[in-house]
CSV table of C-alpha atoms in Angstrom, one decimal:
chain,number,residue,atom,x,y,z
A,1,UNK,CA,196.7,77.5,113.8
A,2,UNK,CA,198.0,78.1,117.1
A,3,UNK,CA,195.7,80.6,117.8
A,4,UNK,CA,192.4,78.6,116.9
A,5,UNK,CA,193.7,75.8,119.2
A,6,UNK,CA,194.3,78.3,122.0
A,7,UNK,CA,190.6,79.5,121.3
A,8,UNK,CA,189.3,76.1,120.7
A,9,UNK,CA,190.9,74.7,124.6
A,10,UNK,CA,189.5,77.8,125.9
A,11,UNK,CA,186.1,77.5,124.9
A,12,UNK,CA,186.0,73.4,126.3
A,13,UNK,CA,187.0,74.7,129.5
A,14,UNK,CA,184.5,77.2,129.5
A,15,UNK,CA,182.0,74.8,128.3
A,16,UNK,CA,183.2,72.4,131.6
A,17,UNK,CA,183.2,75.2,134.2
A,18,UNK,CA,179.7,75.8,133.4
A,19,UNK,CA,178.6,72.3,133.8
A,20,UNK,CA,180.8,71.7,137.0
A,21,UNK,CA,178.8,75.3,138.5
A,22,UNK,CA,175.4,73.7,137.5
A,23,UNK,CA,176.1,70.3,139.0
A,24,UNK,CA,177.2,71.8,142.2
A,25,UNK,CA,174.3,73.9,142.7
A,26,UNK,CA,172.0,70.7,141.9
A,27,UNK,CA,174.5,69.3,144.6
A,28,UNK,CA,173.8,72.1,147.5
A,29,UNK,CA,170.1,72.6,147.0
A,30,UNK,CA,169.1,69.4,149.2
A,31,UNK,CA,171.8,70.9,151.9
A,32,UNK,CA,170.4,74.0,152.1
A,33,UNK,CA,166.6,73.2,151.6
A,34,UNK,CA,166.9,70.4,154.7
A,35,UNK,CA,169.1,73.2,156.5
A,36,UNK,CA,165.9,75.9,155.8
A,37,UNK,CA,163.6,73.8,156.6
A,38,UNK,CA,164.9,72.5,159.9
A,39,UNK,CA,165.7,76.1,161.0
A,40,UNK,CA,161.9,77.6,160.3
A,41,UNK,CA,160.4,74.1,161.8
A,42,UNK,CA,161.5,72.9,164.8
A,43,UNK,CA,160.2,69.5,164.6
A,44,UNK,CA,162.0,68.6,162.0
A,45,UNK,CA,165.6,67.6,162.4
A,46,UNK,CA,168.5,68.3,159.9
A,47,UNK,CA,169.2,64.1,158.2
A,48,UNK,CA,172.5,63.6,156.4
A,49,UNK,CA,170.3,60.4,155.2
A,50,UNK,CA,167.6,62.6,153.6
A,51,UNK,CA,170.4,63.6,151.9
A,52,UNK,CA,172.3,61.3,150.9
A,53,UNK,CA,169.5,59.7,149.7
A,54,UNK,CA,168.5,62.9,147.2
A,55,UNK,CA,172.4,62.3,146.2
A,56,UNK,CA,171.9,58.7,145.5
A,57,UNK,CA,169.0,60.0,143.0
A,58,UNK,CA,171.9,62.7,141.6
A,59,UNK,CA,174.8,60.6,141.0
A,60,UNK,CA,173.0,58.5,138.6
A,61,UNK,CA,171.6,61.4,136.4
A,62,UNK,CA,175.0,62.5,136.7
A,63,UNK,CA,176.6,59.1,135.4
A,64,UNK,CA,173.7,59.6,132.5
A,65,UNK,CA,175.2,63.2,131.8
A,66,UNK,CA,178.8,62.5,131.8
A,67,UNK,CA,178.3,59.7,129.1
A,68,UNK,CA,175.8,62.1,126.8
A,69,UNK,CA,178.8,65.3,127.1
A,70,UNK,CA,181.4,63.0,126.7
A,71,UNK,CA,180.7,60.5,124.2
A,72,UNK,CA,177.0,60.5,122.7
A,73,UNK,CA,176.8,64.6,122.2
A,74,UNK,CA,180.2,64.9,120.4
A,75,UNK,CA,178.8,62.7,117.8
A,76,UNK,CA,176.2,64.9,116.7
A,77,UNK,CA,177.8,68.4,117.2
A,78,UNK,CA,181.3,67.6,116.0
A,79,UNK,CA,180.8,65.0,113.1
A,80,UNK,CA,176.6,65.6,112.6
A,81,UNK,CA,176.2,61.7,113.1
A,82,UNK,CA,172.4,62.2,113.6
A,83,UNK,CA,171.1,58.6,113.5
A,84,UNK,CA,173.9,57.4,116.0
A,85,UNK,CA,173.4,60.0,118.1
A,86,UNK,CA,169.5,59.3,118.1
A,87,UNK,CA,169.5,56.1,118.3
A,88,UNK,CA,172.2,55.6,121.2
A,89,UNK,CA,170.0,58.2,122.9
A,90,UNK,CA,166.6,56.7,122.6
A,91,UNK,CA,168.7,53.4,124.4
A,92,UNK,CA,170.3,54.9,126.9
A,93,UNK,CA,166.8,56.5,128.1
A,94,UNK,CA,165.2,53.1,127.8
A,95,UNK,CA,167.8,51.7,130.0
A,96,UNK,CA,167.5,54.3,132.2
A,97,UNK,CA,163.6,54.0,132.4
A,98,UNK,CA,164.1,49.7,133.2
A,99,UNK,CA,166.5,50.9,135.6
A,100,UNK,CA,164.1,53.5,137.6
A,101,UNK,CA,161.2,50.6,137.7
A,102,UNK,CA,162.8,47.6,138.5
A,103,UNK,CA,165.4,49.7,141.4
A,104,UNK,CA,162.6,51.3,143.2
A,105,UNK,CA,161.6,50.2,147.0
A,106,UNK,CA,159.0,47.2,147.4
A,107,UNK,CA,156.1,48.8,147.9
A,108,UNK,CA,152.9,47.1,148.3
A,109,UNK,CA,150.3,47.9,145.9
A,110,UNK,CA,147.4,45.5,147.4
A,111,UNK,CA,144.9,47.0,149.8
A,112,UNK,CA,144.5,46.5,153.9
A,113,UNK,CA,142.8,43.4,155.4
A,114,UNK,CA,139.4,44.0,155.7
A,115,UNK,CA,137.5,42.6,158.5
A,116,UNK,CA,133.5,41.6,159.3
A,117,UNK,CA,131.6,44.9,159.0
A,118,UNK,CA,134.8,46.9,159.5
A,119,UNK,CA,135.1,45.5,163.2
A,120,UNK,CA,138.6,44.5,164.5
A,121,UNK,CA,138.8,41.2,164.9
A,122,UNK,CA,137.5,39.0,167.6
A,123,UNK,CA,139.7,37.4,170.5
A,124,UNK,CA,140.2,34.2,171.3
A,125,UNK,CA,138.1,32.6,174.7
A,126,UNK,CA,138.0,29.4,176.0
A,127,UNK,CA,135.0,28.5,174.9
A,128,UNK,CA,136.2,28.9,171.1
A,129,UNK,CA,139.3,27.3,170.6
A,130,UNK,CA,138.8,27.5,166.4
A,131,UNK,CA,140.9,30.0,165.1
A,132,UNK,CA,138.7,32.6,162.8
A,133,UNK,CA,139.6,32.1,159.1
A,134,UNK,CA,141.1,35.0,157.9
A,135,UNK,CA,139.5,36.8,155.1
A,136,UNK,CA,140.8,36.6,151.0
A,137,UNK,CA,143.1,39.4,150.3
A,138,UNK,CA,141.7,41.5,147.4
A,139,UNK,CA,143.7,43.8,145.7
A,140,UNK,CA,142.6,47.4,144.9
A,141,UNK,CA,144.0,48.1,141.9
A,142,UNK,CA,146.6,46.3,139.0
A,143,UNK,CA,149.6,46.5,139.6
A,144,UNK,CA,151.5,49.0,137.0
A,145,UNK,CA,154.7,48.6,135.3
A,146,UNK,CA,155.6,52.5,135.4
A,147,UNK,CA,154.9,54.8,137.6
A,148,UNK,CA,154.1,58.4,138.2
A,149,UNK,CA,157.4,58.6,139.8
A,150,UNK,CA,159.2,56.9,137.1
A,151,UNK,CA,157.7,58.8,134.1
A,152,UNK,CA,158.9,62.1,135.8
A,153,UNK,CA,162.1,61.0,136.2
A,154,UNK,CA,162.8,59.7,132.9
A,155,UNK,CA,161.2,63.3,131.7
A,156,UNK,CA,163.8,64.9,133.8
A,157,UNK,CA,166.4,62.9,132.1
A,158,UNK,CA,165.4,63.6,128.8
A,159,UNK,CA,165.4,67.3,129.7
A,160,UNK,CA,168.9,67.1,131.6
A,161,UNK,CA,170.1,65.8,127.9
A,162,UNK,CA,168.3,68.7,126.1
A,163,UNK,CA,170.3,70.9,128.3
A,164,UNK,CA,173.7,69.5,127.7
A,165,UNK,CA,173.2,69.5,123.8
A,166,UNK,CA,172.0,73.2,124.1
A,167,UNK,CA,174.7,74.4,125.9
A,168,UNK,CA,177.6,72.3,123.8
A,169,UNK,CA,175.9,73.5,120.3
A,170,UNK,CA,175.8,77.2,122.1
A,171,UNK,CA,179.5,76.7,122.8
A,172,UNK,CA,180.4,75.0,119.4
A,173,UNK,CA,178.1,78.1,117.7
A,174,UNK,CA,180.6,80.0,119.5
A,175,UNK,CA,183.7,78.6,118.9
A,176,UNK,CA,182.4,79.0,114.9
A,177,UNK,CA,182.2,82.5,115.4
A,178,UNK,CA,185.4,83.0,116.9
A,179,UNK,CA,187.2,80.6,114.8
A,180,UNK,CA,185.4,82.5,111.3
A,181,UNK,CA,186.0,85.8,112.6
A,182,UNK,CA,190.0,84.5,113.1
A,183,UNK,CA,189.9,83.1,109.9
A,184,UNK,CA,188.8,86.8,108.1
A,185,UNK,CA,191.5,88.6,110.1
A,186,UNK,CA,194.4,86.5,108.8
A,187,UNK,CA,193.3,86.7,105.2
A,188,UNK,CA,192.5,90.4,105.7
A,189,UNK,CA,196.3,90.7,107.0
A,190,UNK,CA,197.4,88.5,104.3
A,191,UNK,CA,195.4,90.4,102.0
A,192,UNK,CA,196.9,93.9,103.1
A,193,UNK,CA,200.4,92.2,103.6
A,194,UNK,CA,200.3,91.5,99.9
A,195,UNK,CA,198.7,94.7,98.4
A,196,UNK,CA,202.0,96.7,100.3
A,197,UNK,CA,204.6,94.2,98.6
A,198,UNK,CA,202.8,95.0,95.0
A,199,UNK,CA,202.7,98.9,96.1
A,200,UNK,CA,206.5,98.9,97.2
A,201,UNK,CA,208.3,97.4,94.0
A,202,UNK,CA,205.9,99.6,92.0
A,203,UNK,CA,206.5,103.0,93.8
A,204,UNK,CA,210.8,102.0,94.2
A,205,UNK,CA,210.8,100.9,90.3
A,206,UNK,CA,209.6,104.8,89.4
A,207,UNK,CA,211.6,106.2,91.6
A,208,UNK,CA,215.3,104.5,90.6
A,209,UNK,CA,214.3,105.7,86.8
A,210,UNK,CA,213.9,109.5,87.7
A,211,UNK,CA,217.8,108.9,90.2
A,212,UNK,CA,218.4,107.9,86.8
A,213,UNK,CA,217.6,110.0,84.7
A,214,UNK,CA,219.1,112.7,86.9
A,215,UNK,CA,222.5,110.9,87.3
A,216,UNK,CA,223.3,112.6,83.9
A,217,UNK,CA,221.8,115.4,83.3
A,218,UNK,CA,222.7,116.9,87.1
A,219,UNK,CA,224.7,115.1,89.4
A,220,UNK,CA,224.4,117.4,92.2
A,221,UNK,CA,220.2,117.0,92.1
A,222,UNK,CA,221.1,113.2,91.5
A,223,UNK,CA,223.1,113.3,95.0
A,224,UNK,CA,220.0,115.3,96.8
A,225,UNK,CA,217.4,112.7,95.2
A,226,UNK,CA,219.7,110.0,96.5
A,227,UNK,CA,218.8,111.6,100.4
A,228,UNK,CA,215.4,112.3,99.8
A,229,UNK,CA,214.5,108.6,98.8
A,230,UNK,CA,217.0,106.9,102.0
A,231,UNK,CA,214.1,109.3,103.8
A,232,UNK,CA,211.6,107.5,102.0
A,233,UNK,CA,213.1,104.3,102.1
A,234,UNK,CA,213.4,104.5,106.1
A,235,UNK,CA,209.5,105.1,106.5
A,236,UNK,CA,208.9,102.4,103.8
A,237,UNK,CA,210.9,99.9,106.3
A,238,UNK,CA,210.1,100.9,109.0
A,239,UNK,CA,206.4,102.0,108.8
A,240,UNK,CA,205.2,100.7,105.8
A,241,UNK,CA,204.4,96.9,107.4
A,242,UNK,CA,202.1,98.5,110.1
A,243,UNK,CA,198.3,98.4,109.6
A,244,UNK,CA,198.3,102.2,110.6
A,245,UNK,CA,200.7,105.2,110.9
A,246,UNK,CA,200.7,108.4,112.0
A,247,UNK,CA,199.3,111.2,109.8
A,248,UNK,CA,201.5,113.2,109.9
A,249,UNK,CA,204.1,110.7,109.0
A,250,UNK,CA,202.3,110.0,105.9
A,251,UNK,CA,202.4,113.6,104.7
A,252,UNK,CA,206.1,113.9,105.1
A,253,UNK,CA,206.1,110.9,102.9
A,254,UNK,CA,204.3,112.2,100.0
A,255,UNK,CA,206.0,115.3,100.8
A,256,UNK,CA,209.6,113.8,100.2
A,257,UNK,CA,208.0,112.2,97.2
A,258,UNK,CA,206.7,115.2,95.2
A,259,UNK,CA,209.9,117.4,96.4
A,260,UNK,CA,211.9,114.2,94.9
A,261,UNK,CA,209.9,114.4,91.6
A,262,UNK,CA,209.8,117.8,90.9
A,263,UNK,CA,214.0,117.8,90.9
A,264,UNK,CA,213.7,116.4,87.5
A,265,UNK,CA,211.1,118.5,85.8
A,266,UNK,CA,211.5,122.5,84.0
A,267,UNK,CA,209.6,125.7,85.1
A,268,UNK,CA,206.8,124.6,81.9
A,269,UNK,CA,205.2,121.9,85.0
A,270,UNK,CA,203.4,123.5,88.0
A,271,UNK,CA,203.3,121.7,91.1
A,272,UNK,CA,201.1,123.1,94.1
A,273,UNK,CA,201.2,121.3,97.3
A,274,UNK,CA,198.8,122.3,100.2
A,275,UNK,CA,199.2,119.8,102.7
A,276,UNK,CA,197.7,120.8,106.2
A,277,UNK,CA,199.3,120.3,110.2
A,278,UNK,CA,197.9,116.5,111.0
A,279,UNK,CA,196.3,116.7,114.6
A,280,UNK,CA,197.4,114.6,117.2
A,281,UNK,CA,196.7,110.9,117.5
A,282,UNK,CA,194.9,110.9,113.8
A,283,UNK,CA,196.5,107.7,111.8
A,284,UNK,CA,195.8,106.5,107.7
A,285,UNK,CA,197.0,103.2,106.4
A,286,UNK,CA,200.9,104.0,105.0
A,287,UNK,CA,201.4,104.7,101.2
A,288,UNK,CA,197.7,105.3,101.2
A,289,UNK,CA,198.3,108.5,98.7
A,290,UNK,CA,201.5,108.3,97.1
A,291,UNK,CA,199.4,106.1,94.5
A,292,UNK,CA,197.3,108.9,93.2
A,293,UNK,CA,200.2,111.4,93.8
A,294,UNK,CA,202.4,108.8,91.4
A,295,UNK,CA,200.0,108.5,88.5
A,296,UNK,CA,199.9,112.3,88.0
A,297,UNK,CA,203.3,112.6,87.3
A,298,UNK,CA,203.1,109.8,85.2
A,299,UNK,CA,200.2,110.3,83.3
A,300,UNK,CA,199.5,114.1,83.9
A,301,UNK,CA,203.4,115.7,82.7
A,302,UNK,CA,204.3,116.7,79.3
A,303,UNK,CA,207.6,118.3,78.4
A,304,UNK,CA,206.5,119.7,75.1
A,305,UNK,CA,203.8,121.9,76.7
A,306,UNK,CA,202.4,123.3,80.6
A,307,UNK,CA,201.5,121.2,82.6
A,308,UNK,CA,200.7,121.0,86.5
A,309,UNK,CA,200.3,118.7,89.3
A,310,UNK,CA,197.6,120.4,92.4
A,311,UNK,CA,198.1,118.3,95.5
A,312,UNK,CA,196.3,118.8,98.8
A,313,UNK,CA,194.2,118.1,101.8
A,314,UNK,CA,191.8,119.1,103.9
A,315,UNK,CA,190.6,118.0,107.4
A,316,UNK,CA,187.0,118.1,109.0
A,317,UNK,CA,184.7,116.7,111.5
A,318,UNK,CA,187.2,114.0,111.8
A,319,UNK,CA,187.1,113.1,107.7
A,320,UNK,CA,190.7,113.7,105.7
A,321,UNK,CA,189.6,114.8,102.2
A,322,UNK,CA,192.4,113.6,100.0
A,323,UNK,CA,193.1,115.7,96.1
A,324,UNK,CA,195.2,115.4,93.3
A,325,UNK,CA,194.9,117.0,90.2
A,326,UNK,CA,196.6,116.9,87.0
A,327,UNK,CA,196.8,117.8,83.6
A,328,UNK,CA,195.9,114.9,81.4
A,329,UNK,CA,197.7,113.9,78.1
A,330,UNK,CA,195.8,112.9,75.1
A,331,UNK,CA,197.7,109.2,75.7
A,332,UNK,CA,196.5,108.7,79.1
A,333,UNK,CA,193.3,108.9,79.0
A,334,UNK,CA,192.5,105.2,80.0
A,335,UNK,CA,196.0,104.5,81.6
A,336,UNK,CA,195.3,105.7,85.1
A,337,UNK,CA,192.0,104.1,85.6
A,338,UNK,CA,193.7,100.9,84.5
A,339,UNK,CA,196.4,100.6,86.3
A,340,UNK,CA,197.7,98.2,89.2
A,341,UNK,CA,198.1,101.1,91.9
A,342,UNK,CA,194.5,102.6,91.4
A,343,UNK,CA,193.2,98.8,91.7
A,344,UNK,CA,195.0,97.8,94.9
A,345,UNK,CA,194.2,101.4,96.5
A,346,UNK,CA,190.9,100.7,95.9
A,347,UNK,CA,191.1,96.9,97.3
A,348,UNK,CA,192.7,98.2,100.2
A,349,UNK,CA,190.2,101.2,100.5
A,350,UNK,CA,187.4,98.3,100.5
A,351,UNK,CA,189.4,95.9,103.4
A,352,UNK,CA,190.2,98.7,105.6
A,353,UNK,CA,187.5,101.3,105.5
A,354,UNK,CA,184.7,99.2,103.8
A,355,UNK,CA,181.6,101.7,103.1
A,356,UNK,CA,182.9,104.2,105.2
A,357,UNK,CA,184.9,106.1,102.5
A,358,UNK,CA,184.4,107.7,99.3
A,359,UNK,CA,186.4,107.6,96.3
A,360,UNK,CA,185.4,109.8,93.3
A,361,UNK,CA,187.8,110.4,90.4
A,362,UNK,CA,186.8,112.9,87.2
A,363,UNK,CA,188.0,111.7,84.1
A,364,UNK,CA,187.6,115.0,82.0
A,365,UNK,CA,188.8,115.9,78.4
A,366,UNK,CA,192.0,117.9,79.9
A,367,UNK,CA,192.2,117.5,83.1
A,368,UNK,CA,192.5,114.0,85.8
A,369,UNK,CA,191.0,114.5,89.5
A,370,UNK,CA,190.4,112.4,92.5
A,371,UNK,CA,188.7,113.1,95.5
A,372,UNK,CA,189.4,110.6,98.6
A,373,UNK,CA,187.4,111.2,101.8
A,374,UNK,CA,188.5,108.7,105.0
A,375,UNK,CA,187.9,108.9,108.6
A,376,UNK,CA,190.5,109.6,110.6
């Protein structure tokens, strides 16, 4: 939650630094188009007036904006109040439009005197002393309530307002993005964090029954499978939280863990391991394999008759192709499809990798094999 307030603070103060860069450049333009001007005609004198005056116009299209961002435009992006927002909108524009027609200078809108025939008019002598009577003023057109001036201004308000919703739904859009994109992340981790707690018990549970079964039958193996599994146990703390580990950390893993199984099994079960060097800087998730390598000597030994366990790897073009194959007991033949480590590998295999690996297992008569392909 932290984090989406952090993200959430940053994106307002983006949001403001953009509108604090456009109102200063609306700010400067007068400056430096008076300053142009005066430079390329030298009739024309630089006015702070002029200026102020264009500033005058500014400051209350800038009174208008402040109260749409702050106040009017939350209410439709944030809590999608449409009406209100409409409504207070179409009144603040009307206000604004009274405002532009009854503030602007007195101009007249009647037309000039005319005189007799167009002549200026005639002097006083002293043989007329009565005054001429001037002529009725007629006006030239009716006087309008709006004008051409006003109607652009109240368009350029209107657009100013279209700007500022753009630009705070294109931020809001943004922050949903972000915020979404957060949200998957922590579930993925969760996700993952919770597949690895279900894979550890598991993997620990099979392991303390063959210690077990060892502790009487040969104590000296028991004492060797007691170090090989404080090896195991170490990268299990110590890597096993991490999102990725090294390869070849992973392979001394599942190395430990078949050299730790085959201590309790005769000469009838074949176990062939062909594991190759991991190159530099390549990384898999951790106890990505020890799944598949698990159900086979579950599933795949028999002590009555032969059996084998064929582990290996190869690497190419950047892809790790992943095998195990076993020998299959006429009992097992729905039990490793079914169970919990195949389905988490698999849900782990679709958060990590998504539809960039392949997973193809052969389910045959006598045999069990599983073909993983990652990228590295």
């Amino acid at each position: 939650m932290l984090t989406l307030y952090k993200m959430m603070k940053n994106q307002q103060k983006y949001e403001n630094l953009t509108y604090l860069a456009l109102w200063s450049l609306l700010f400067i333009a007068p400056v430096l188009s008076l300053y142009i001007r005066s430079t390329t005609d030298t009739q024309l004198a630089f006015s702070w007036l002029e200026v102020l005056l264009v500033w005058r116009k500014l400051l209350f299209f800038l009174a208008a904006f402040l109260v749409h961002n702050f106040l009017l435009a939350p209410l439709l992006v944030y809590r999608g109040r449409r009406w209100t927002y409409f409504t207070l909108v179409a009144v603040m524009v009307a206000a604004f439009a009274v405002w532009q027609c009854t503030s602007r200078p007195d101009e007249r809108r009647f037309g000039p005197v005319p005189t007799e025939q167009g002549l200026p008019p005639r002097p006083l002598d002293d043989f007329d002393h009565e005054p001429r009577k001037p002529m009725p003023h007629f006006r030239k057109h009716a006087p309008v309530i709006m004008g051409q001036h006003d109607v652009v201004s109240v368009i350029m308000l209107i657009l100013m307002l279209g700007m500022n919703l753009g630009v705070k739904l294109y931020f809001k859009q943004r922050h949903d993005q972000q915020q979404l994109a957060e949200l998957e992340k922590q579930n993925l981790e969760r996700q993952l964090e919770y597949l690895r707690y279900q894979i550890n018990p598991h993997f620990f549970m099979n392991t303390l029954n063959n210690i077990h079964a060892l502790v009487d039958i040969d104590p000296e193996k028991a004492k060797h499978t007691i170090l090989e599994l404080s090896k195991m146990m170490r990268f299990v703390l110590y890597e096993g939280n991490k999102k990725m580990v090294p390869l070849s950390a992973e392979l001394g893993f599942l190395q430990n863990y078949i050299t730790l199984m085959s201590l309790r099994y005769t000469d009838n079960v074949q176990i062939t391991v062909n594991l190759p060097s991991a190159p530099a800087g390549s990384e898999v998730p951790p106890l990505l394999f020890v799944t598949f390598v698990e159900n086979a000597f579950k599933h795949g030994i028999s002590y009555q008759q032969q059996s084998f366990v064929e582990v290996g790897a190869t690497i190419e073009n950047g892809m790790l192709t992943f095998q195990c194959r076993n020998s299959k007991q006429p009992t097992a033949s729905s039990q490793q499809q079914g169970g919990v480590g195949l389905k988490n590998i698999r849900e782990r295999l679709e958060l990590i990798y998504g539809s960039r690996y392949t997973l193809n297992i052969n389910d045959n008569t006598n045999t069990y094999h599983i073909e993983l392909t990652i990228p590295l």
